[in-house]
Tab-separated table of C-alpha atoms in Angstrom:
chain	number	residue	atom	x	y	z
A	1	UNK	CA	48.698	94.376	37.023
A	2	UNK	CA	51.323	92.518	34.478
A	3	UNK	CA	52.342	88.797	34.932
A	4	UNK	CA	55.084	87.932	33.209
A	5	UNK	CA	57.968	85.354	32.806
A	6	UNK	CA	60.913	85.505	30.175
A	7	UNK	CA	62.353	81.777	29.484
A	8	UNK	CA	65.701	81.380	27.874
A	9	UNK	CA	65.699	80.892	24.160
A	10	UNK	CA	66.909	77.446	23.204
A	11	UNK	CA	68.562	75.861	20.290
A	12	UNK	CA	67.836	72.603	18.935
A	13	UNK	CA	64.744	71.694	20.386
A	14	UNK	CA	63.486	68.878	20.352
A	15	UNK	CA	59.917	69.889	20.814
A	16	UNK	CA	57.406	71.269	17.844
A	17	UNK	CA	57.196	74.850	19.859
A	18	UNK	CA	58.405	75.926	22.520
A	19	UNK	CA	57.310	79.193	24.602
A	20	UNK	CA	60.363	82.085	24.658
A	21	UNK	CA	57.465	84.442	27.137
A	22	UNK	CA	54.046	84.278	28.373
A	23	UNK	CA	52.190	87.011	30.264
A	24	UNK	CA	49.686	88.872	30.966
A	25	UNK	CA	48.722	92.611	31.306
A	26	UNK	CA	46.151	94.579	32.833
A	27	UNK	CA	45.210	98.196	33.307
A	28	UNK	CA	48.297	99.318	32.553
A	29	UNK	CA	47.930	102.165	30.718
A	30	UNK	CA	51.335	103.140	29.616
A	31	UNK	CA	51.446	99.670	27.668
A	32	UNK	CA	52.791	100.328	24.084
A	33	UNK	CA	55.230	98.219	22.201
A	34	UNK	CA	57.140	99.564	18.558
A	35	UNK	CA	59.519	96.993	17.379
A	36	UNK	CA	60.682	97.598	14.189
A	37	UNK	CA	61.045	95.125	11.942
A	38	UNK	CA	63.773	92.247	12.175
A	39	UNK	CA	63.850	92.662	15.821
A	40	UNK	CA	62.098	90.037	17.331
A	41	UNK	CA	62.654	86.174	16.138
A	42	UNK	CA	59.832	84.555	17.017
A	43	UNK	CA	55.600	84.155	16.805
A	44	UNK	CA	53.980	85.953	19.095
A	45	UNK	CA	50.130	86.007	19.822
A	46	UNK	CA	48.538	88.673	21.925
A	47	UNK	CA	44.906	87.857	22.583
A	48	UNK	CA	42.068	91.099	24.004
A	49	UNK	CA	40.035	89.798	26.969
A	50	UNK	CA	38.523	93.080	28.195
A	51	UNK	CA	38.867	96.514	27.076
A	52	UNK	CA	40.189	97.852	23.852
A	53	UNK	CA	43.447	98.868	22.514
A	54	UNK	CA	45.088	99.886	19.179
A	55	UNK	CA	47.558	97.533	16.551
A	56	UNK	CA	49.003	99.808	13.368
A	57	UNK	CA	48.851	97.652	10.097
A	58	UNK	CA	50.510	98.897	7.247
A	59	UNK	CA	50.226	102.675	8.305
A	60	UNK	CA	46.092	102.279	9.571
A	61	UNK	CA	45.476	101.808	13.194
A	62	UNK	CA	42.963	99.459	13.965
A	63	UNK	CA	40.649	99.498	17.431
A	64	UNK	CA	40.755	96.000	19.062
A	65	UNK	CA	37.674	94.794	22.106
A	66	UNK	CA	37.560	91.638	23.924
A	67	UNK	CA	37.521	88.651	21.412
A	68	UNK	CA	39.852	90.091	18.793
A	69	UNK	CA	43.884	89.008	19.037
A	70	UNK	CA	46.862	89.591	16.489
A	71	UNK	CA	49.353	87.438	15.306
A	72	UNK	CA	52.993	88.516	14.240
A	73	UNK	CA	55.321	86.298	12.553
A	74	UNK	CA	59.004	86.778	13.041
A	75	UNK	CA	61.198	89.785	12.118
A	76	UNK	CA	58.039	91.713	11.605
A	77	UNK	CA	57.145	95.347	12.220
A	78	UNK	CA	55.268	95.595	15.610
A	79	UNK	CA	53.195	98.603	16.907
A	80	UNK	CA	50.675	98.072	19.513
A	81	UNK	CA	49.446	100.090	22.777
A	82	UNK	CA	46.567	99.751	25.314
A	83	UNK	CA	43.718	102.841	25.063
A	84	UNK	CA	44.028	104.859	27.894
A	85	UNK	CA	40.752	105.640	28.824
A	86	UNK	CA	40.073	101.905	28.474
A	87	UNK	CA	42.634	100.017	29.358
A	88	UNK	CA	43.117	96.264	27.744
A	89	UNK	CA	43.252	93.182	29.810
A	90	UNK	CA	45.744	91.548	26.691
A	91	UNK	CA	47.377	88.164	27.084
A	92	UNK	CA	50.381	86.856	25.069
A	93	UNK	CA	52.824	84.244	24.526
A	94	UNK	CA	56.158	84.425	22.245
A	95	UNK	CA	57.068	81.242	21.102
A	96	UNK	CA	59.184	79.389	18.250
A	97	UNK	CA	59.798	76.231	16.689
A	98	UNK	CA	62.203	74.963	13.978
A	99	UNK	CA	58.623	73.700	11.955
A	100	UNK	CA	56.879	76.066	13.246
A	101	UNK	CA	56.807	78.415	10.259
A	102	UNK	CA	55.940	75.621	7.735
A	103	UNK	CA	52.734	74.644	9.623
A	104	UNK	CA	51.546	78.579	10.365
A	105	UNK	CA	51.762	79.188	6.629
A	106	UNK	CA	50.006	76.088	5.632
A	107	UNK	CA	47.018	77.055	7.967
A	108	UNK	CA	47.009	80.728	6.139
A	109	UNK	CA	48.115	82.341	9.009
A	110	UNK	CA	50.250	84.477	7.396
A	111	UNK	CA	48.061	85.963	6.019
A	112	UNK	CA	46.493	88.093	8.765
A	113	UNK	CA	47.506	90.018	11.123
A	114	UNK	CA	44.179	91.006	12.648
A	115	UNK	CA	41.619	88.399	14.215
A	116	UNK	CA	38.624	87.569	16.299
A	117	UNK	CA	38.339	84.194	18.092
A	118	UNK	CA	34.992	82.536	17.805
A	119	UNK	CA	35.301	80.394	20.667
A	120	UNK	CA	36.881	82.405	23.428
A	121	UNK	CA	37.212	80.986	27.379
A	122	UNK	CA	38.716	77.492	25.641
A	123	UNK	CA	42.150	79.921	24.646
A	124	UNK	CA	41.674	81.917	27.873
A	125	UNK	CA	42.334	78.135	29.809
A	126	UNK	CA	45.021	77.261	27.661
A	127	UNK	CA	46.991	80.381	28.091
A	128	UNK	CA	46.131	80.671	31.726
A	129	UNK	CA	47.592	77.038	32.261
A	130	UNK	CA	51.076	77.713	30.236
A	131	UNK	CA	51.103	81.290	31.984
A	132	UNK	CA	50.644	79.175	35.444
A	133	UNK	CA	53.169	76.540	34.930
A	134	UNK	CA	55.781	79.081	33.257
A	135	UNK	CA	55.762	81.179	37.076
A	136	UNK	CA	55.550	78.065	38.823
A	137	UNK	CA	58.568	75.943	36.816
A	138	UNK	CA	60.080	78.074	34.708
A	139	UNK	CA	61.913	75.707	32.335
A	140	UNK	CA	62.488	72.515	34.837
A	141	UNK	CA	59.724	70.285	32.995
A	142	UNK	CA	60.344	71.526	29.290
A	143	UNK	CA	57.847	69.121	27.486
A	144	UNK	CA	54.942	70.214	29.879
A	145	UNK	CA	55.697	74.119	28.216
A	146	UNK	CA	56.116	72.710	24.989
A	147	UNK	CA	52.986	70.793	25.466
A	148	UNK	CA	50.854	73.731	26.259
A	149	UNK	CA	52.394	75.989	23.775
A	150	UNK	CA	51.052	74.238	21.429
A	151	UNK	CA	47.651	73.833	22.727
A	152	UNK	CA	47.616	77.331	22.928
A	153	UNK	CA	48.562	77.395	19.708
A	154	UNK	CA	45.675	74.480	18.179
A	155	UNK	CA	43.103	77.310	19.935
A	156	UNK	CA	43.709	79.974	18.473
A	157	UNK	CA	44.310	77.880	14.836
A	158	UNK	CA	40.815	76.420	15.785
A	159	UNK	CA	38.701	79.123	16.653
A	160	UNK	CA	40.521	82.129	14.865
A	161	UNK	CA	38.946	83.965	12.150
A	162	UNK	CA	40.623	86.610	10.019
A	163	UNK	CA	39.349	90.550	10.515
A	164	UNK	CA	37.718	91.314	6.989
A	165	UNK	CA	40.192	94.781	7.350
A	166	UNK	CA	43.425	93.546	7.258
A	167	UNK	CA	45.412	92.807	4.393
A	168	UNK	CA	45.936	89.650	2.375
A	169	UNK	CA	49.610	87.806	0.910
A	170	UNK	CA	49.684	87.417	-3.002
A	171	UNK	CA	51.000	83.784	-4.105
A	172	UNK	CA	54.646	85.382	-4.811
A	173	UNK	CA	54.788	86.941	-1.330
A	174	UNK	CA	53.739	83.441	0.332
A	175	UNK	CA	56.793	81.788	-1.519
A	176	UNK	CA	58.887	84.189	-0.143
A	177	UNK	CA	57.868	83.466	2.984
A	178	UNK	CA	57.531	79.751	2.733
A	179	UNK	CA	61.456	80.298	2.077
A	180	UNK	CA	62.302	82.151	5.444
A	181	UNK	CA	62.815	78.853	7.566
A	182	UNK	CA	65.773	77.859	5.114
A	183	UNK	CA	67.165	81.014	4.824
A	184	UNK	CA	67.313	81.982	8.356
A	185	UNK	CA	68.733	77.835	8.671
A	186	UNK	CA	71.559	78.879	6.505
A	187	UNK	CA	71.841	82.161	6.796
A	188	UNK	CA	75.832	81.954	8.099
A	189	UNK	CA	76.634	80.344	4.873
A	190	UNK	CA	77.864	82.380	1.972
A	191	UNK	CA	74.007	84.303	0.463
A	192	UNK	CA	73.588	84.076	-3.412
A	193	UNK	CA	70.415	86.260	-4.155
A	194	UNK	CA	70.143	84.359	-7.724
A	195	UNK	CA	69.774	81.266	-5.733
A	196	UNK	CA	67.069	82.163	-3.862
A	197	UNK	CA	65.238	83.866	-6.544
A	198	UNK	CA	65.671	80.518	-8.637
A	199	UNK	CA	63.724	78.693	-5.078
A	200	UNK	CA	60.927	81.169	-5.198
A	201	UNK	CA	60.678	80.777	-9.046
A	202	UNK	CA	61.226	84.890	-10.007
A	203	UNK	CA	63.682	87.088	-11.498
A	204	UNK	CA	66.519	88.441	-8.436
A	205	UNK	CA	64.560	91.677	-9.030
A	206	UNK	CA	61.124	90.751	-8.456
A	207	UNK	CA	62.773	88.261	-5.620
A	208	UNK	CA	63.745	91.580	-3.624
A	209	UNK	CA	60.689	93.643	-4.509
A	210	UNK	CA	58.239	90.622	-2.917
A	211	UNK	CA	60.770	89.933	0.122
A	212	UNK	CA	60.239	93.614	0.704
A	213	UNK	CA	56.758	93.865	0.319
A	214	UNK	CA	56.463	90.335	2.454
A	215	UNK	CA	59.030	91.225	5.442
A	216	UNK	CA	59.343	95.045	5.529
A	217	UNK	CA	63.132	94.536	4.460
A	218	UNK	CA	65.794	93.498	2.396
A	219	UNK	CA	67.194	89.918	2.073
A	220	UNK	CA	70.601	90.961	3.362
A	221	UNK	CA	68.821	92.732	5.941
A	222	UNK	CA	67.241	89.389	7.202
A	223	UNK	CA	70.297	87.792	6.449
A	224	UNK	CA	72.105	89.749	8.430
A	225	UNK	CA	69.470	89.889	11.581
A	226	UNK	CA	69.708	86.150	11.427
A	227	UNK	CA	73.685	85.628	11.632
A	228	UNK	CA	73.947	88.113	14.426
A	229	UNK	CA	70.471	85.960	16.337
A	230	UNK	CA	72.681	83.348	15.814
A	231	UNK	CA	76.280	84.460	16.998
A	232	UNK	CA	73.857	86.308	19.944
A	233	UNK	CA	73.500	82.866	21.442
A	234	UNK	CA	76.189	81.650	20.792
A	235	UNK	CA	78.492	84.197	22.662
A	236	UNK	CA	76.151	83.467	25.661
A	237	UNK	CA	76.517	79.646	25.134
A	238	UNK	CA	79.862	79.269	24.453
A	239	UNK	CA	81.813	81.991	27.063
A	240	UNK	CA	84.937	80.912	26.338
A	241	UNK	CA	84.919	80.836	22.412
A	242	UNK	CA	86.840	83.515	21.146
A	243	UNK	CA	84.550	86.340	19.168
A	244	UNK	CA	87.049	85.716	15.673
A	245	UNK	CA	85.640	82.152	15.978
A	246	UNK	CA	82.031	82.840	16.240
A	247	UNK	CA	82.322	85.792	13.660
A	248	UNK	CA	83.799	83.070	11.840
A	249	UNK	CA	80.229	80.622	12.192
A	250	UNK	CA	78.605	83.580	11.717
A	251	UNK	CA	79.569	83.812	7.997
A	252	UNK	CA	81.656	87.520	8.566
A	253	UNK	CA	85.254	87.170	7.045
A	254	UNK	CA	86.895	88.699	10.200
A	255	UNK	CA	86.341	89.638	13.656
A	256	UNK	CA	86.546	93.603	12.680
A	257	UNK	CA	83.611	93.497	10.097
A	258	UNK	CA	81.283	91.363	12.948
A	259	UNK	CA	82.158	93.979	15.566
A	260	UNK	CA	81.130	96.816	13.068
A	261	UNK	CA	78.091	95.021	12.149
A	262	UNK	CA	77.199	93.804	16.285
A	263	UNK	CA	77.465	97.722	17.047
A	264	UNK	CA	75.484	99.022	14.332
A	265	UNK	CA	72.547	96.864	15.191
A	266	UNK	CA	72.930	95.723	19.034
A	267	UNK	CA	74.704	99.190	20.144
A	268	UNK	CA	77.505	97.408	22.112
A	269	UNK	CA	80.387	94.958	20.923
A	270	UNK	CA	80.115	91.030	21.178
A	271	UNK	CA	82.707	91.339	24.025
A	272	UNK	CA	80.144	94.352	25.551
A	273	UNK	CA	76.871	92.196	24.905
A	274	UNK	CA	78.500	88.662	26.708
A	275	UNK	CA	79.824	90.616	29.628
A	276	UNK	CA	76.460	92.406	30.460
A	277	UNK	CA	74.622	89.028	30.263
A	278	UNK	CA	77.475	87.152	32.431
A	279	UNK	CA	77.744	89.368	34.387
């Protein structure tokens, strides 16, 4: 069985968090999910209620039973996948937030990927209720999904504790990462790795070696993800804005280098990746 909606990714919202998908699967054995990392933009939380399944952390797979949930944060490596001769009954929501990121690393969260909720049929009600009103409304009463987002989200920051097995942040890691907000913010502007270095108090050198460690890849790398997010929504917002233009916003110095770039990591052009969605 799989319930599932997909909402449309918003700019500018003016709501703490907001939900980008909700849903829920169950015995479905063929569910497995390998994103690598700096494909996916936004938190997601995917919570066991029956069954067992499998999440790979930093090359070890870990077993996960009814209880137990894992967090990613965004651009993160993701590998996941039911057990087949026990199939998982696993519920999850993707969702984002301009703050978000400042008030998940504040709580630690970051530091975990692994985790068991102590209190469990309180997040089972909360998810079931955004789940319920995503089918039922989709987006037509936005601050009732941004509303239980986030008590979805004050569950699981209530009653979550951290899996002894999985692996911890050191301080210079969690600077780099209290630094991805901005630098996804302003990612189309012109990116001076000294500058950031100077924010996260360490040498350029060390800067890259913990962004590495931290994200799973280079600061261009997630500079680069985060432009072509960016000029992603906007070629589906704006239709009639000429690609030079958004390449433009983007921070690429001409059409020709953002169409290299698009295809490299999308596998279509801009022109190809507007079309299919217009269309």
């Amino acid at each position: 069985m799989m319930r599932q909606t997909v909402l449309l990714t918003l700019q500018d919202i003016p709501y703490f968090c907001y939900p980008e998908s909700v849903g829920h699967y169950m015995d479905h054995v063929q569910h497995s999910v390998l994103r690598e990392a700096g494909a996916l933009n936004n938190f997601n939380i995917h919570y066991v209620a029956s069954g067992k399944g499998y999440v790979e952390v930093d090359g070890v797979v870990h077993e996960l039973r009814a209880g137990q949930a894992f967090l990613y944060f965004p651009q993160q490596r993701q590998h996941y996948y039911s057990s087949e001769d026990d199939p998982w009954d696993v519920r999850w929501v993707h969702f984002y937030g301009e703050r978000l990121h400042d008030y998940m690393i504040e709580r630690g969260l970051h530091r975990n990927l692994l985790w068991t909720l102590r209190q469990r049929s309180s997040w089972e009600e909360a998810h079931l209720a955004l789940l319920t009103e995503a089918e039922q409304n989709t987006m037509l009463r936005p601050a009732q999904l941004s509303t239980l987002t986030y008590a979805v989200l004050a569950e699981f920051v209530q009653h979550a504790v951290p899996l002894k097995s999985t692996r911890t942040t050191s301080k210079a890691e969690s600077r780099v990462l209290a630094l991805l907000p901005q630098m996804q913010q302003e990612a189309c502007q012109p990116f001076l790795l000294q500058d950031w270095a100077d924010l996260a108090g360490v040498s350029s050198y060390y800067f890259c070696k913990m962004f590495k460690s931290a994200v799973e890849m280079t600061p261009m790398e997630f500079i680069t993800r985060s432009r072509l997010q960016m000029a992603k929504q906007w070629l589906l917002e704006r239709p009639t804005a000429n690609i030079g233009q958004i390449a433009e916003e983007a921070g690429y110095p001409n059409a020709s280098y953002f169409n290299r770039q698009f295809m490299a990591h999308e596998g279509m052009t801009p022109t190809d990746y507007r079309g299919l969605y217009h269309n």
